[in-house]
Amino acid sequence: MKLLRLVLLVAAGTLAVNAQTPQPPPSSLSSSDAPKPVRARSVPPLPPEKAQPVRVPRFEKPIVVDGKLDDDVWKNAAILKDFYQTHPGDNINPSHPTEVLIGYDSKTLYIAFRVRDESGKVRARVAKRDAVWDDDTVSVMLDTFNDKRKAYVFVFNPLGVQADGILTEGDGHDYSVDIVMESKGMVTEDGYTVEAAIPFKSLRYVAGKDKLWGFHAFRTIKRLDNEQNSWMPISRDESSFLNQEGHITGLEGISTERTLEIIPTLTLSEAGRRVPTIPMTASIADPGRFVNSPVKVDPGLTLKFGITPTLTLDFAANPDFAQVEADQPVITANQRFPIFFSEKRPFFLEGIDIFQTPLQAVHTRAIVDPDFAVKLSGKQGRNTFGVLLASDNAPGNFSEEEKNDPSVFPDIEKFIGKNAYIGVLRFKRDVGKESSLAFIGTSYNFIEKRNQLAGFDGRFRLDKQTVVSFQVLGTTSRQFFFDPRRDESVYRTGNALGYAVRFEKQKRHFGYNFDGEGYTRDYRADVGFTRRTNTNREGFFVYYNSEPKPKAKLISWHVHQFIGTNFDWQGRMQGWEEGSQINFSFARQTFCGVGVNYGYERLFEEEFGPTRTASRPGAFAGSDSERSIYGKGMHVFVGTTPGKKLSVFAVTGYNTGSFDFDFGAGPRFPRVSPAALRDPNAPLDPGAGNEWFFETNFSVQPTDALKASVEYTKVRLVRRDTGLVALNDNVFSTRVTYQFTRFTFVRARLDYDTLASSVRGQYLFGWTPNPGTSFYVGYNDDLGFNGFSPFTGHLERGFRRNSRTFFIKMSYLIRRSF
């Protein structure tokens, strides 16, 4: 499954780039006002109004944001038009004209879009924030420091529903950011119009006389094969996006207010869970009993202080991190390494791009349950910096059962009620026009677990197609390390190294990249995320893109080849992999592809437990201290979105030569290796298996307000030497959302995992009028279905409730400027 997931990740990145790229805005006053002709397959010479910065006029009074564009002040706005179709066409005439209007006053930037289209063809839904990707959209990018490295992204559907985020060159888009602004839109007989008011105090920026902001404007027409139109031409022979931006100027006399945001939060919850009723025995089934906890009142407070337009201080006391958005269920059986889950908590998402590095030295989900957290971040000239401090009570937070268990209490007594103290320091210096050099440092401090990390990283653009990046990290830790020779964890100091390097060249049709990363055995990043240590991975990827034909049935095709290898710091091969894939993009938003892969994987028993000696067996059964297999596989995928009411995607793959690590997959699928069949307590006996993987998702939207989706994932692994099933898991996820208004919705979600015999449901009512102000009422339920008792391991027929939670979560944004 590792090889298949790698191939699919590459394919997804290739196919999804257009769908997730910020979208374009409007041109011309009537459908007959065609844009000026431009040449295909080249970047046309810029007309004077685009080659020179556009001066933004100052409005004498604010506009009324209603989406109608009937305020008199719009007559004085700067107008941007004559867009280019950049996808699927290559800087050719767009299907319909688009126009952008811009103005400002001392407190607000005003942007409007006038979009022409065929009557009744506009795709627009009442959607929640950041859920506009199935609609037609318009968007702008604001590079408020004009550094060609990072830009705000503001996207709007025809009803003015917002999606906002940050684009960072080299790291892509992050739409987890929520920015306070106002927008509305309306569908008209000949298209649609949108108005947006973005307060300057919601942005970080540099403005004043002769200061420039980088500016992009886009429009997406979903029904026309995701047609993308851009105010500026986009060259496919350049790998950078922001270095092709236009510019605006004239933003003078802006009121440099200090802004204080206060968000008090309150969560009320009442939970219950199943607990044992009798001492654990092998012969008596314990049905357990359900115990309800008292109502929990959990207040919190978040503050944000805009010290200057470029410097922000954030503070949170007992921050409300209740997960309204649950993590997507994943298959965890037969996995050797940790699984990454993305950050979803608002406090940590603010300015998270500053702390991101190639080796994930910072992953804020390592801060599990902070009592308080403070963050200072900003940019001054060419210097970007961020400081994060937190006190996390999770490491010392134990359940009452653990504290009352005499067999457990002595081991945890010294940790109870203690906090971990965490610090992060980030500094980045812009070098040249589009390059940077940076420092990262982290510190994690808890009883018998201390970790310090520091290092440098950089990104350098050598020319329009070529980028080189690197990172080098050193870590020192004082904690327990497992010693396979002694078969025990030893408390000691460990010093280690981590590195990453990437060379990338992207051209119009052809591109390639080389990348590598590695971690020595004692590498730890306790404030970050690391999948594997004592390993090096080096890889090479090359691709070819065809010339697109926007009017043909086969619009474009793409083919790529990759090869990679892993080896440890002792010079031993850990594996290699190679694969090829071809993708086809057709009309009506339809695509498909097929790929093949080959690989080799090698295991050493010290990675799984003790090494063998003359007087002691090792982690592996038998006489071999290592195992290896060769494998090959094939996968196919297909997807289509023929209209606004239906979307389907499916992928399946079969690999001959996937490792069964012999962990077992719970009582439903115990170990099936030859050694385990002889003795269930035998050491691990990893071996080759044949794996089938299938995944599909289906979404339907019968009305503009109602949307339903179903996702299904299946993994089946059959051991070759015994012919027995080592793993067979099916995960079903269903989500139904009804959007009453832009800000009010109800949602039901149901997840079923056959291997875990787990059924989890969430039912949620939400009202979110702006970032910071929200009201949720929700109910979470966790049931076992034909599963096994968590107390005795005995099979239990039917449904058994494991836990449930009812909660009310509320917050209110108080925003003051002075």
mmCIF file of N, CA, C and O in Angstrom, residues 166-199:
data_model
loop_
_atom_site.group_PDB
_atom_site.id
_atom_site.type_symbol
_atom_site.label_atom_id
_atom_site.label_comp_id
_atom_site.label_asym_id
_atom_site.label_seq_id
_atom_site.Cartn_x
_atom_site.Cartn_y
_atom_site.Cartn_z
ATOM 1 N N ILE A 166 -3.647 31.448 2.478
ATOM 2 C CA ILE A 166 -2.310 31.973 2.227
ATOM 3 C C ILE A 166 -1.644 31.101 1.166
ATOM 4 O O ILE A 166 -1.698 29.869 1.240
ATOM 5 N N LEU A 167 -1.048 31.714 0.159
ATOM 6 C CA LEU A 167 -0.210 31.012 -0.814
ATOM 7 C C LEU A 167 1.243 31.307 -0.483
ATOM 8 O O LEU A 167 1.664 32.469 -0.430
ATOM 9 N N THR A 168 2.019 30.265 -0.242
ATOM 10 C CA THR A 168 3.449 30.395 0.001
ATOM 11 C C THR A 168 4.192 29.688 -1.115
ATOM 12 O O THR A 168 3.946 28.504 -1.372
ATOM 13 N N GLU A 169 5.069 30.396 -1.805
ATOM 14 C CA GLU A 169 5.818 29.787 -2.895
ATOM 15 C C GLU A 169 6.624 28.596 -2.374
ATOM 16 O O GLU A 169 7.347 28.701 -1.391
ATOM 17 N N GLY A 170 6.453 27.481 -3.041
ATOM 18 C CA GLY A 170 7.142 26.264 -2.633
ATOM 19 C C GLY A 170 6.344 25.381 -1.705
ATOM 20 O O GLY A 170 6.617 24.189 -1.583
ATOM 21 N N ASP A 171 5.323 25.955 -1.009
ATOM 22 C CA ASP A 171 4.511 25.186 -0.066
ATOM 23 C C ASP A 171 3.046 25.101 -0.466
ATOM 24 O O ASP A 171 2.279 24.377 0.161
ATOM 25 N N GLY A 172 2.613 25.859 -1.462
ATOM 26 C CA GLY A 172 1.230 25.784 -1.926
ATOM 27 C C GLY A 172 0.277 26.602 -1.081
ATOM 28 O O GLY A 172 0.665 27.507 -0.344
ATOM 29 N N HIS A 173 -1.029 26.241 -1.192
ATOM 30 C CA HIS A 173 -2.094 27.003 -0.551
ATOM 31 C C HIS A 173 -2.460 26.407 0.802
ATOM 32 O O HIS A 173 -2.462 25.198 0.982
ATOM 33 N N ASP A 174 -2.825 27.283 1.717
ATOM 34 C CA ASP A 174 -3.330 26.879 3.021
ATOM 35 C C ASP A 174 -4.624 27.650 3.269
ATOM 36 O O ASP A 174 -4.607 28.847 3.538
ATOM 37 N N TYR A 175 -5.765 26.932 3.170
ATOM 38 C CA TYR A 175 -7.067 27.576 3.335
ATOM 39 C C TYR A 175 -7.621 27.415 4.744
ATOM 40 O O TYR A 175 -8.815 27.576 4.971
ATOM 41 N N SER A 176 -6.766 27.086 5.701
ATOM 42 C CA SER A 176 -7.213 26.999 7.085
ATOM 43 C C SER A 176 -7.300 28.377 7.744
ATOM 44 O O SER A 176 -7.849 28.519 8.832
ATOM 45 N N VAL A 177 -6.759 29.388 7.088
ATOM 46 C CA VAL A 177 -6.763 30.751 7.634
ATOM 47 C C VAL A 177 -8.145 31.370 7.454
ATOM 48 O O VAL A 177 -8.774 31.213 6.407
ATOM 49 N N ASP A 178 -8.641 32.081 8.470
ATOM 50 C CA ASP A 178 -9.909 32.805 8.375
ATOM 51 C C ASP A 178 -9.653 34.274 8.677
ATOM 52 O O ASP A 178 -9.156 34.622 9.760
ATOM 53 N N ILE A 179 -10.007 35.148 7.746
ATOM 54 C CA ILE A 179 -9.733 36.577 7.835
ATOM 55 C C ILE A 179 -11.053 37.327 7.928
ATOM 56 O O ILE A 179 -11.984 37.052 7.163
ATOM 57 N N VAL A 180 -11.142 38.255 8.861
ATOM 58 C CA VAL A 180 -12.366 39.028 9.049
ATOM 59 C C VAL A 180 -12.519 39.998 7.888
ATOM 60 O O VAL A 180 -11.663 40.858 7.651
ATOM 61 N N MET A 181 -13.608 39.858 7.141
ATOM 62 C CA MET A 181 -13.925 40.744 6.023
ATOM 63 C C MET A 181 -15.419 40.627 5.750
ATOM 64 O O MET A 181 -16.138 39.846 6.384
ATOM 65 N N GLU A 182 -15.897 41.369 4.781
ATOM 66 C CA GLU A 182 -17.318 41.355 4.427
ATOM 67 C C GLU A 182 -17.445 41.186 2.918
ATOM 68 O O GLU A 182 -16.693 41.799 2.155
ATOM 69 N N SER A 183 -18.395 40.364 2.473
ATOM 70 C CA SER A 183 -18.606 40.178 1.040
ATOM 71 C C SER A 183 -20.030 39.712 0.777
ATOM 72 O O SER A 183 -20.626 39.009 1.594
ATOM 73 N N LYS A 184 -20.547 40.114 -0.373
ATOM 74 C CA LYS A 184 -21.851 39.650 -0.843
ATOM 75 C C LYS A 184 -21.820 39.612 -2.365
ATOM 76 O O LYS A 184 -21.054 40.319 -3.016
ATOM 77 N N GLY A 185 -22.690 38.770 -2.920
ATOM 78 C CA GLY A 185 -22.779 38.653 -4.371
ATOM 79 C C GLY A 185 -24.198 38.361 -4.798
ATOM 80 O O GLY A 185 -25.052 38.002 -3.977
ATOM 81 N N MET A 186 -24.453 38.501 -6.093
ATOM 82 C CA MET A 186 -25.779 38.202 -6.622
ATOM 83 C C MET A 186 -25.654 37.758 -8.073
ATOM 84 O O MET A 186 -24.813 38.259 -8.834
ATOM 85 N N VAL A 187 -26.464 36.784 -8.431
ATOM 86 C CA VAL A 187 -26.527 36.288 -9.804
ATOM 87 C C VAL A 187 -27.465 37.178 -10.592
ATOM 88 O O VAL A 187 -28.576 37.496 -10.141
ATOM 89 N N THR A 188 -27.043 37.598 -11.791
ATOM 90 C CA THR A 188 -27.837 38.470 -12.648
ATOM 91 C C THR A 188 -28.221 37.732 -13.926
ATOM 92 O O THR A 188 -27.849 36.573 -14.133
ATOM 93 N N GLU A 189 -28.958 38.395 -14.779
ATOM 94 C CA GLU A 189 -29.387 37.783 -16.035
ATOM 95 C C GLU A 189 -28.212 37.471 -16.951
ATOM 96 O O GLU A 189 -28.259 36.536 -17.747
ATOM 97 N N ASP A 190 -27.152 38.254 -16.865
ATOM 98 C CA ASP A 190 -26.016 38.069 -17.764
ATOM 99 C C ASP A 190 -24.734 37.731 -17.016
ATOM 100 O O ASP A 190 -23.644 38.026 -17.486
ATOM 101 N N GLY A 191 -24.827 37.116 -15.827
ATOM 102 C CA GLY A 191 -23.638 36.730 -15.085
ATOM 103 C C GLY A 191 -23.835 36.887 -13.595
ATOM 104 O O GLY A 191 -24.834 36.450 -13.030
ATOM 105 N N TYR A 192 -22.890 37.549 -12.943
ATOM 106 C CA TYR A 192 -23.030 37.816 -11.511
ATOM 107 C C TYR A 192 -22.075 38.925 -11.100
ATOM 108 O O TYR A 192 -21.141 39.274 -11.836
ATOM 109 N N THR A 193 -22.357 39.514 -9.938
ATOM 110 C CA THR A 193 -21.517 40.562 -9.378
ATOM 111 C C THR A 193 -21.208 40.222 -7.922
ATOM 112 O O THR A 193 -22.014 39.607 -7.225
ATOM 113 N N VAL A 194 -20.021 40.634 -7.483
ATOM 114 C CA VAL A 194 -19.580 40.397 -6.109
ATOM 115 C C VAL A 194 -18.913 41.662 -5.591
ATOM 116 O O VAL A 194 -18.157 42.317 -6.319
ATOM 117 N N GLU A 195 -19.201 42.004 -4.317
ATOM 118 C CA GLU A 195 -18.520 43.101 -3.642
ATOM 119 C C GLU A 195 -17.832 42.556 -2.390
ATOM 120 O O GLU A 195 -18.388 41.696 -1.698
ATOM 121 N N ALA A 196 -16.632 43.067 -2.096
ATOM 122 C CA ALA A 196 -15.897 42.648 -0.902
ATOM 123 C C ALA A 196 -15.231 43.854 -0.272
ATOM 124 O O ALA A 196 -14.693 44.717 -0.979
ATOM 125 N N ALA A 197 -15.285 43.908 1.064
ATOM 126 C CA ALA A 197 -14.614 44.944 1.838
ATOM 127 C C ALA A 197 -13.646 44.262 2.790
ATOM 128 O O ALA A 197 -14.059 43.521 3.683
ATOM 129 N N ILE A 198 -12.341 44.486 2.594
ATOM 130 C CA ILE A 198 -11.299 43.834 3.384
ATOM 131 C C ILE A 198 -10.629 44.890 4.251
ATOM 132 O O ILE A 198 -9.893 45.743 3.741
ATOM 133 N N PRO A 199 -10.872 44.875 5.562
ATOM 134 C CA PRO A 199 -10.232 45.875 6.425
ATOM 135 C C PRO A 199 -8.708 45.714 6.418
ATOM 136 O O PRO A 199 -8.187 44.608 6.474
#
